[in-house]
Coordinates of C-alpha atoms in Angstrom, one line a residue:
X15 CA -12.6 80.4 2.9
X16 CA -9.1 80.3 4.5
X17 CA -10.6 81.5 7.8
X18 CA -13.2 78.6 7.7
X19 CA -10.4 76.1 7.1
X20 CA -8.4 77.5 10.0
X21 CA -11.5 77.4 12.3
X22 CA -12.1 73.7 11.4
X23 CA -8.5 72.8 12.0
X24 CA -8.7 74.5 15.4
X25 CA -11.7 72.5 16.6
X26 CA -10.8 69.1 15.2
X27 CA -8.5 68.2 18.2
X28 CA -11.2 69.4 20.6
X29 CA -13.7 67.1 19.0
X30 CA -11.4 64.1 19.5
X31 CA -11.0 65.1 23.2
X32 CA -14.7 65.4 23.7
X33 CA -15.2 62.0 22.1
X34 CA -12.6 60.3 24.2
X35 CA -14.0 61.8 27.4
X36 CA -17.6 60.7 26.5
X37 CA -17.0 57.3 25.0
X38 CA -17.0 54.1 27.1
X39 CA -15.1 52.2 24.4
X40 CA -12.5 54.9 23.5
X41 CA -9.9 52.9 25.5
X42 CA -10.2 50.1 22.8
X43 CA -9.3 52.5 20.0
X44 CA -6.3 51.2 18.0
X45 CA -3.0 53.1 18.0
X46 CA -0.9 51.0 15.6
X47 CA -3.0 52.0 12.5
X48 CA -2.1 53.6 9.2
X49 CA -4.7 55.8 7.6
X50 CA -4.7 55.1 3.9
X51 CA -7.6 57.4 3.0
X52 CA -11.0 58.4 4.4
X53 CA -12.5 55.0 4.9
X54 CA -9.5 52.7 4.6
X55 CA -6.9 51.8 7.2
X56 CA -4.0 49.4 7.5
X57 CA -3.6 47.3 10.8
X58 CA -0.4 45.5 11.7
X59 CA -1.0 41.8 12.3
X60 CA 1.5 39.0 13.2
X61 CA 1.5 35.2 13.0
X62 CA 4.3 32.7 13.8
X63 CA 5.0 29.0 13.9
X64 CA 5.3 27.1 17.2
X65 CA 8.4 25.4 18.6
X66 CA 9.9 22.3 17.1
X67 CA 12.5 19.8 18.4
X68 CA 16.1 20.9 18.5
X69 CA 18.5 18.5 16.7
X70 CA 22.2 18.4 17.7
X71 CA 23.2 17.6 14.2
X72 CA 21.1 20.1 12.2
X73 CA 20.3 22.6 15.0
X74 CA 17.2 24.6 15.2
X75 CA 14.0 23.9 13.1
X76 CA 13.4 26.8 10.8
X77 CA 10.1 28.6 11.5
X78 CA 8.2 31.5 9.9
X79 CA 7.2 34.8 11.4
X80 CA 4.9 37.0 9.5
X81 CA 4.2 40.6 10.1
X82 CA 1.7 42.2 7.7
X83 CA -0.2 45.4 7.3
X84 CA -3.7 44.2 6.6
X85 CA -5.9 46.6 4.7
X86 CA -9.4 47.1 6.2
X87 CA -12.3 49.2 5.1
X88 CA -14.3 51.0 7.7
X89 CA -17.9 50.0 7.3
X90 CA -19.5 53.0 9.0
X91 CA -19.5 56.5 7.4
X92 CA -21.8 58.7 9.5
X93 CA -22.3 62.4 9.7
X94 CA -24.7 65.4 10.0
X95 CA -25.1 69.0 8.9
X96 CA -25.8 71.9 11.3
X97 CA -26.9 75.4 10.5
X98 CA -26.2 78.4 12.9
X99 CA -27.7 81.9 12.3
X100 CA -25.3 84.6 11.1
X101 CA -23.1 86.1 13.8
X102 CA -21.0 89.2 13.6
X103 CA -17.5 87.8 14.2
X104 CA -15.4 84.7 14.0
X105 CA -14.9 84.5 17.8
X106 CA -18.7 84.3 18.4
X107 CA -19.3 81.7 15.7
X108 CA -16.3 79.7 17.0
X109 CA -18.0 79.5 20.5
X110 CA -21.3 78.5 18.9
X111 CA -19.7 75.8 16.8
X112 CA -17.6 74.5 19.7
X113 CA -20.7 74.2 22.0
X114 CA -22.8 72.6 19.2
X115 CA -20.3 70.1 18.0
X116 CA -19.2 69.2 21.6
X117 CA -22.7 68.5 22.7
X118 CA -23.4 66.5 19.5
X119 CA -20.4 64.3 20.0
X120 CA -21.2 63.8 23.7
X121 CA -24.9 63.0 23.4
X122 CA -25.1 61.4 19.9
X123 CA -21.7 60.3 18.4
X124 CA -20.1 58.7 21.4
X125 CA -23.2 56.7 22.4
X126 CA -23.7 55.4 18.9
X127 CA -20.1 54.4 18.4
X128 CA -20.2 52.6 21.8
X129 CA -23.4 50.8 20.9
X130 CA -22.1 49.8 17.5
X131 CA -18.9 48.5 19.0
X132 CA -20.6 46.4 21.7
X133 CA -23.1 45.0 19.2
X134 CA -20.3 44.1 16.7
X135 CA -18.4 42.3 19.4
X136 CA -21.5 40.5 20.7
X137 CA -22.3 39.3 17.2
X138 CA -18.8 37.9 16.6
X139 CA -18.9 34.2 15.7
X140 CA -17.1 32.1 18.3
X141 CA -17.5 34.6 21.2
X142 CA -18.2 32.9 24.6
X143 CA -21.6 33.7 26.0
X144 CA -23.4 32.9 29.2
X145 CA -27.0 31.9 29.8
X146 CA -29.4 34.7 29.1
X147 CA -31.0 36.1 32.3
X148 CA -32.1 39.3 33.8
X149 CA -30.2 40.7 36.8
X150 CA -32.1 41.1 40.1
X151 CA -30.2 43.4 42.4
X152 CA -29.5 41.7 45.7
X153 CA -30.6 38.3 44.4
X154 CA -28.6 37.5 41.3
X155 CA -25.0 36.3 42.2
X156 CA -23.3 38.6 39.7
X157 CA -19.7 37.9 41.1
X158 CA -20.1 34.2 40.2
X159 CA -21.3 35.1 36.7
X160 CA -18.2 37.3 36.2
X161 CA -16.0 34.5 37.7
X162 CA -17.4 32.1 35.1
X163 CA -16.4 34.5 32.3
X164 CA -12.9 34.8 33.8
X165 CA -12.6 31.0 33.9
X166 CA -13.5 30.8 30.3
X167 CA -10.9 33.4 29.4
X168 CA -8.3 31.6 31.5
X169 CA -9.0 28.3 29.7
X170 CA -8.5 30.1 26.4
X171 CA -5.2 31.5 27.6
X172 CA -6.3 35.2 27.4
X173 CA -3.8 37.3 29.2
X174 CA -5.0 38.2 32.7
X175 CA -3.3 41.6 32.7
X176 CA -5.2 44.3 30.8
X177 CA -8.7 42.7 30.8
X178 CA -11.6 45.1 31.0
X179 CA -15.0 44.4 32.5
X180 CA -17.7 46.4 30.7
X181 CA -20.8 46.2 32.8
X182 CA -24.4 47.6 32.8
X183 CA -25.5 49.8 35.6
X184 CA -28.0 47.1 36.8
X185 CA -25.3 44.4 36.8
X186 CA -22.9 46.8 38.5
X187 CA -25.4 47.5 41.3
X188 CA -25.9 43.7 41.6
X189 CA -22.1 43.2 41.8
X190 CA -21.8 45.8 44.6
X191 CA -24.7 44.2 46.5
X192 CA -22.9 40.9 46.7
X193 CA -19.5 42.4 47.8
X194 CA -19.1 42.5 51.6
X195 CA -17.2 45.5 53.1
X196 CA -16.2 46.4 56.6
X197 CA -16.4 50.1 57.5
X198 CA -14.8 51.6 60.6
X199 CA -17.2 53.4 63.0
X200 CA -15.2 56.6 62.9
X201 CA -15.3 57.0 59.1
X202 CA -17.5 59.9 58.1
X203 CA -18.0 59.1 54.5
X204 CA -18.5 55.8 52.7
X205 CA -17.4 55.1 49.2
X206 CA -19.0 52.0 47.8
X207 CA -17.7 52.4 44.3
X208 CA -16.0 49.3 42.8
X209 CA -13.3 50.4 40.3
X210 CA -11.6 47.1 39.7
X211 CA -12.6 43.4 40.1
X212 CA -9.9 40.7 40.2
X213 CA -7.6 43.2 38.6
X214 CA -9.9 44.0 35.8
X215 CA -10.8 47.7 35.2
X216 CA -14.5 48.2 35.5
X217 CA -16.2 50.4 32.9
X218 CA -19.9 51.1 33.6
X219 CA -22.0 51.3 30.4
X220 CA -25.5 52.8 30.2
X221 CA -28.0 50.2 29.0
X222 CA -29.0 52.2 25.9
X223 CA -25.4 51.6 24.6
X224 CA -25.3 47.9 25.6
X225 CA -27.3 45.7 23.1
X226 CA -26.4 42.5 21.2
X227 CA -27.6 44.2 18.0
X228 CA -28.5 47.7 16.9
X229 CA -30.3 49.3 13.9
X230 CA -28.7 52.5 12.5
X231 CA -31.1 55.1 11.2
X232 CA -30.1 56.7 7.9
X233 CA -31.5 60.2 8.7
X234 CA -33.6 60.3 5.5
X235 CA -36.2 57.5 5.4
X236 CA -39.6 58.2 7.0
X237 CA -39.4 57.2 10.6
X238 CA -35.6 57.5 10.6
X239 CA -35.2 61.3 10.1
X240 CA -34.0 61.8 13.7
X241 CA -31.0 59.7 12.9
X242 CA -29.1 57.8 15.6
X243 CA -29.8 54.1 16.5
X244 CA -32.0 51.8 18.5
X245 CA -31.6 48.2 19.8
X246 CA -32.8 45.9 17.0
X247 CA -36.3 44.7 18.0
X248 CA -35.9 41.0 17.3
X249 CA -32.2 40.5 18.1
X250 CA -31.1 43.5 20.2
X251 CA -31.1 42.1 23.7
X252 CA -29.7 44.0 26.7
X253 CA -26.1 43.0 27.7
X254 CA -25.3 42.5 31.4
X255 CA -21.5 42.6 31.0
X256 CA -18.6 41.8 28.7
X257 CA -15.1 40.9 29.6
X258 CA -12.7 42.1 26.8
X259 CA -9.0 42.1 26.3
X260 CA -8.0 45.0 24.1
X261 CA -5.5 42.8 22.1
X262 CA -8.5 41.0 20.6
X263 CA -10.1 44.1 19.3
X264 CA -9.1 46.7 16.7
X265 CA -11.4 49.7 16.9
X266 CA -10.8 52.6 14.6
X267 CA -12.5 56.1 14.8
X268 CA -11.5 58.8 12.4
X269 CA -13.0 62.3 12.7
X270 CA -12.9 64.1 9.3
X271 CA -11.9 67.7 9.2
X272 CA -15.3 69.6 9.5
X273 CA -16.5 71.6 6.5
X274 CA -17.5 75.1 7.4
X275 CA -19.4 77.4 5.1
X276 CA -19.9 81.1 5.7
X277 CA -23.2 82.8 5.2
X278 CA -21.9 84.1 1.9
X279 CA -21.1 80.6 0.7
X280 CA -24.2 78.9 2.1
X281 CA -27.1 79.8 -0.2
X282 CA -30.1 78.3 1.6
X283 CA -30.1 80.6 4.6
X284 CA -28.4 83.6 6.1
X285 CA -26.4 81.3 8.4
X286 CA -23.2 79.3 8.9
X287 CA -23.3 75.7 7.9
X288 CA -21.2 73.0 9.6
X289 CA -20.7 69.4 8.1
X290 CA -19.6 66.8 10.7
X291 CA -18.4 63.4 9.5
X292 CA -16.8 60.4 11.2
X293 CA -15.6 57.0 9.8
X294 CA -15.4 54.1 12.3
X295 CA -15.5 50.3 12.6
X296 CA -14.5 47.5 15.0
X297 CA -12.6 44.4 13.9
X298 CA -12.0 41.3 16.0
X299 CA -8.8 39.2 15.7
X300 CA -9.9 35.6 14.7
X301 CA -8.5 32.2 13.9
X302 CA -10.2 28.9 13.2
X303 CA -13.3 28.6 15.4
X304 CA -16.6 26.8 15.7
X305 CA -19.5 28.5 13.9
X306 CA -21.8 29.4 16.8
X307 CA -25.0 29.8 14.9
X308 CA -24.7 26.2 13.5
X309 CA -24.3 24.6 17.0
X310 CA -27.1 22.4 18.3
X311 CA -28.1 20.9 21.6
X312 CA -25.7 18.0 21.2
X313 CA -22.8 20.5 21.8
X314 CA -20.9 18.9 19.0
X315 CA -19.1 21.2 16.5
X316 CA -21.2 21.0 13.4
X317 CA -19.5 23.7 11.4
X318 CA -16.2 25.6 11.7
X319 CA -14.9 28.8 10.2
X320 CA -11.4 28.3 8.8
X321 CA -8.8 31.0 8.2
X322 CA -6.0 30.4 5.6
X323 CA -2.9 32.4 4.9
X324 CA -1.2 32.1 1.5
X325 CA 2.4 33.2 0.9
X326 CA 3.8 33.8 -2.6
X327 CA 7.5 34.4 -3.2
X328 CA 9.5 35.5 -6.2
X329 CA 13.3 35.9 -6.6
X330 CA 13.3 37.0 -10.2
X331 CA 15.9 39.6 -11.1
X332 CA 13.1 41.7 -12.6
X333 CA 9.4 41.6 -12.6
X334 CA 9.1 39.7 -9.3
X335 CA 6.2 41.8 -8.1
X336 CA 4.2 41.1 -11.4
X337 CA 5.1 37.4 -11.1
X338 CA 3.7 37.2 -7.5
X339 CA 0.5 38.9 -8.5
X340 CA 0.0 36.7 -11.5
X341 CA 0.4 33.6 -9.2
X342 CA -2.0 35.2 -6.7
X343 CA -4.6 35.7 -9.4
X344 CA -4.6 32.0 -10.1
X345 CA -4.8 31.1 -6.4
X346 CA -7.6 33.7 -6.0
X347 CA -9.6 32.0 -8.8
X348 CA -9.1 28.5 -7.4
X349 CA -10.1 29.4 -3.9
X350 CA -13.0 31.5 -5.0
X351 CA -14.3 28.5 -6.9
X352 CA -14.1 26.5 -3.6
X353 CA -16.1 29.3 -1.9
X354 CA -13.3 31.0 0.0
X355 CA -13.5 34.8 0.6
X356 CA -10.3 36.8 0.5
X357 CA -9.9 39.1 3.5
X358 CA -6.6 40.8 2.6
X359 CA -3.7 40.9 0.2
X360 CA -0.5 42.6 1.4
X361 CA 3.1 42.8 0.3
X362 CA 5.4 41.8 3.2
X363 CA 9.2 42.3 3.6
X364 CA 10.9 38.9 3.5
X365 CA 13.1 38.9 6.6
X366 CA 15.5 36.1 5.5
X367 CA 16.3 37.7 2.1
X368 CA 15.3 41.2 1.2
X369 CA 15.8 40.5 -2.5
X370 CA 12.9 38.0 -2.5
X371 CA 9.5 39.6 -3.0
X372 CA 6.7 38.3 -0.8
X373 CA 2.9 38.6 -1.1
X374 CA 0.6 37.5 1.7
X375 CA -3.2 36.8 1.4
X376 CA -5.7 35.7 4.0
X377 CA -8.9 33.7 3.2
X378 CA -11.9 32.5 5.1
X379 CA -14.4 29.7 4.5
X380 CA -17.0 27.8 6.5
X381 CA -17.1 23.9 6.5
X382 CA -19.0 21.0 7.9
X383 CA -16.0 18.8 7.5
X384 CA -17.0 17.7 4.0
X385 CA -18.3 20.8 2.0
X386 CA -16.9 24.3 1.9
X387 CA -19.4 27.2 2.2
X388 CA -19.0 30.9 1.5
X389 CA -20.1 33.1 4.4

């Protein structure tokens, strides 16, 4: 069994490399993440007060800066088992496993994680969307559509530097068709590739990874045994392009150490068995925002989703942690009765006085201005 573990440890970094090379969304993967266990991570989030008036008598207005490690559960737990006929030595089986796993990640894992990420982002409440339309290469003015997306992001004060333009192959061809180039007559080769647009890095995405909604197959139910995913029939529309700033997205992908069973350990066949597993999810940073699915043709904001942060402090000489948690239980019950949903509960160091224990919770609720609704 020791050799099997060593073999798995050898190939895990290679699986990560194959994923990064094959995935279109790997550049959105979070780096400031703490792995708690298999399907749970902690992501660092900050919030702070704005500026106030300076007073010559009292000086600066005291503000609050919060930095919390928010616990998040990865919603997707996916995997597959493979069986390879017995081979004589570890070197041969290692080559077989490397080829098999590498091809699986390139053709199955990376496309599915990309498709899930784009669908999750497209389904985020409050995201700006354009008018649905098919792209006709040479006719549709794709640059003006991208310009409109840029204007929207500028109005919302999204940083210009670092934006990424994810674009379908059809929309990319339409973009190229509308860009005028001048080529010198003595140039032997012509490169029409567009790598950036208005400073945004361009990432071309195959259409089969670019839907507004997808359905994941469980690999067991009749009609789903092949596994993988498809664009959801009623809501999975093709996406032309998305402009994303990585700071708004927290994408986590965790490959689990593969389990490898020798022919002696695997009882169903004279073969090696490999179990591959990956946890992943995509989270979007959000504040208060209009609830998109409740908007009507009047363009008035009918419903809004509100985010609340609760801070509880205790300076007791002993039992301060227990006191904060007791208070938070009361707050939890009161807010739950009012239809709030708690998103996180995290102890946070108190910067002004380290002797004070601090507990921070985040809650979400939907409202029409009069009544609160649980989402």
